[in-house]
XYZ file of C-alpha atoms in Angstrom:
194
model
C -0.015 0.021 -0.002
C 2.741 2.502 0.941
C 4.631 1.632 -2.242
C 1.638 2.603 -4.422
C 1.171 5.806 -2.438
C 4.877 6.727 -2.736
C 4.970 6.013 -6.434
C 1.808 8.015 -7.124
C 3.039 10.917 -4.968
C 6.432 11.121 -6.631
C 4.848 10.814 -10.066
C 2.411 13.648 -9.447
C 5.214 15.864 -8.106
C 7.212 15.066 -11.264
C 4.280 15.999 -13.486
C 3.883 19.288 -11.633
C 7.595 20.126 -12.049
C 7.394 19.314 -15.739
C 4.449 21.683 -16.217
C 6.346 24.405 -14.364
C 9.334 23.986 -16.711
C 7.157 24.222 -19.807
C 5.287 27.257 -18.556
C 8.547 29.180 -18.189
C 9.306 28.967 -21.965
C 5.746 29.950 -23.064
C 4.983 33.406 -24.371
C 8.585 34.387 -25.111
C 10.340 35.235 -28.343
C 12.664 32.679 -29.945
C 15.593 34.787 -28.864
C 14.500 35.012 -25.213
C 13.884 31.245 -25.033
C 17.387 30.537 -26.245
C 19.656 33.370 -25.124
C 22.378 32.703 -22.571
C 21.536 34.340 -19.264
C 24.473 33.164 -17.137
C 28.215 33.098 -17.578
C 27.937 29.379 -18.437
C 25.239 29.902 -21.046
C 22.246 28.661 -19.142
C 19.059 29.317 -21.088
C 15.423 28.285 -20.847
C 15.002 26.111 -23.948
C 18.326 24.418 -23.248
C 17.008 23.346 -19.836
C 14.071 21.680 -21.546
C 16.380 19.941 -24.019
C 18.601 18.731 -21.124
C 15.624 17.417 -19.186
C 14.568 15.445 -22.302
C 17.831 13.521 -22.023
C 17.327 12.936 -18.317
C 13.760 11.594 -18.761
C 14.743 9.364 -21.702
C 17.860 7.924 -20.127
C 16.843 7.476 -16.489
C 13.167 6.566 -16.924
C 13.790 4.685 -20.125
C 17.160 3.113 -20.808
C 18.197 2.571 -17.157
C 15.022 0.643 -16.540
C 15.260 -1.561 -19.627
C 12.728 0.456 -21.627
C 14.830 2.323 -24.256
C 13.480 5.587 -25.555
C 12.842 5.086 -29.294
C 14.359 8.441 -30.420
C 18.030 9.273 -30.489
C 19.287 11.245 -27.470
C 22.848 11.612 -26.189
C 24.171 8.794 -24.050
C 25.782 9.642 -20.705
C 28.343 6.854 -21.149
C 29.411 8.038 -24.603
C 33.084 9.130 -24.283
C 32.294 12.183 -26.400
C 29.326 13.265 -24.213
C 29.665 16.594 -22.487
C 26.738 17.656 -20.314
C 26.905 21.262 -21.641
C 26.122 19.966 -25.153
C 22.578 19.176 -24.092
C 22.003 22.523 -22.438
C 21.520 24.691 -25.496
C 19.568 24.657 -28.715
C 20.927 25.269 -32.223
C 19.201 27.533 -34.672
C 18.211 24.446 -36.697
C 16.235 22.969 -33.749
C 12.770 24.525 -33.599
C 10.993 25.442 -30.410
C 8.177 23.008 -31.365
C 10.735 20.164 -31.908
C 12.353 20.671 -28.555
C 9.014 20.842 -26.689
C 7.642 17.850 -28.600
C 10.783 15.874 -27.826
C 10.473 16.651 -24.131
C 6.770 15.728 -24.084
C 7.485 12.435 -25.906
C 10.252 11.608 -23.409
C 7.871 12.391 -20.521
C 5.162 10.192 -21.992
C 7.649 7.399 -22.357
C 8.879 7.964 -18.785
C 5.220 7.929 -17.568
C 4.633 4.598 -19.312
C 7.733 3.177 -17.627
C 6.606 4.419 -14.218
C 3.144 2.970 -14.791
C 4.445 -0.379 -16.006
C 6.918 -1.111 -13.216
C 6.646 -1.566 -9.460
C 8.455 1.058 -7.403
C 10.995 -1.547 -6.282
C 11.897 -2.641 -9.820
C 15.646 -3.192 -9.865
C 17.997 -1.371 -12.252
C 21.585 -0.340 -12.618
C 22.885 3.177 -13.080
C 26.518 2.544 -14.011
C 27.655 6.143 -13.578
C 26.358 6.435 -10.027
C 28.748 5.665 -7.124
C 26.276 2.948 -5.972
C 24.933 1.667 -9.294
C 22.373 -0.791 -7.928
C 19.116 1.057 -7.706
C 15.351 0.769 -7.935
C 12.658 2.681 -9.795
C 12.137 4.582 -6.538
C 15.740 5.927 -6.614
C 15.489 6.882 -10.280
C 12.141 8.685 -9.802
C 13.617 10.670 -6.910
C 16.632 11.523 -8.993
C 14.615 12.740 -11.988
C 12.250 14.689 -9.765
C 15.221 16.351 -8.017
C 16.851 17.124 -11.357
C 13.629 18.558 -12.757
C 12.979 20.704 -9.685
C 16.524 21.930 -9.667
C 16.212 23.136 -13.263
C 12.682 24.499 -12.547
C 14.366 26.765 -10.023
C 16.888 27.825 -12.648
C 14.047 28.501 -15.044
C 12.260 30.665 -12.437
C 15.297 32.887 -12.108
C 15.947 33.084 -15.819
C 12.347 33.945 -16.623
C 12.336 36.628 -13.982
C 15.462 38.163 -15.572
C 13.754 38.228 -18.991
C 10.403 39.809 -18.204
C 9.898 39.877 -14.476
C 7.406 36.979 -14.451
C 7.491 35.114 -11.143
C 5.642 32.189 -9.624
C 4.967 28.540 -10.318
C 3.047 27.364 -13.340
C 2.127 29.869 -15.988
C 3.992 33.153 -15.448
C 1.684 35.817 -14.268
C 1.904 39.405 -13.281
C 3.389 39.844 -9.883
C 1.212 40.460 -6.806
C 3.500 43.414 -5.956
C 3.924 46.353 -8.221
C 7.368 47.725 -9.120
C 7.382 49.942 -6.044
C 6.513 46.983 -3.840
C 9.315 44.896 -5.290
C 11.788 47.792 -4.970
C 10.869 48.192 -1.336
C 11.253 44.478 -0.724
C 14.615 44.387 -2.495
C 15.782 47.386 -0.432
C 14.808 45.593 2.770
C 16.778 42.479 1.688
C 19.778 44.652 0.759
C 19.681 46.463 4.103
C 19.635 43.188 6.022
C 22.550 41.829 3.973
C 24.662 44.952 4.601
C 23.859 44.860 8.327
C 24.849 41.184 8.559
C 27.978 41.886 6.509
C 29.111 44.588 8.972
C 28.847 42.087 11.860
C 31.468 39.738 10.450
């Protein structure tokens, strides 16, 4: 009974995180979806592309249910993680989103088909013997981590904040400026104590 509850709970959280990621790329120009917003080139559509690889590899190949489309392999000696974190001009927005949604549907089918204690091996992990439970937690953690990145990137682009579909802020510009000033003041005060 607890296994079914845990599996359903993790799966619903994963679905929520996926929706949050997709919402962050909606309503933006092609440039804003793709442009590098950090020193290392982190960008919104690249995060979606990266998560496609995670869904396909972890909730597909690792569990003996290979994803039918070609995605980079973590164990390929030429694989570099940064290569899956950006989108070329030849890759359309629709293709990247469709690829992610297909990988998620494939992952959902894997989750539905297997018990939470289904054994698997993740050769690149320090302790490679794992179960579906471990892999679900890993993918959920990875997706939530990148959803946090996407929140910050989207806020930098157009100020949209919040989970799900970006909406206008509850605070106006003056309210956010006052909040930021309060945070800055506390940081300066704490800095003077050390």
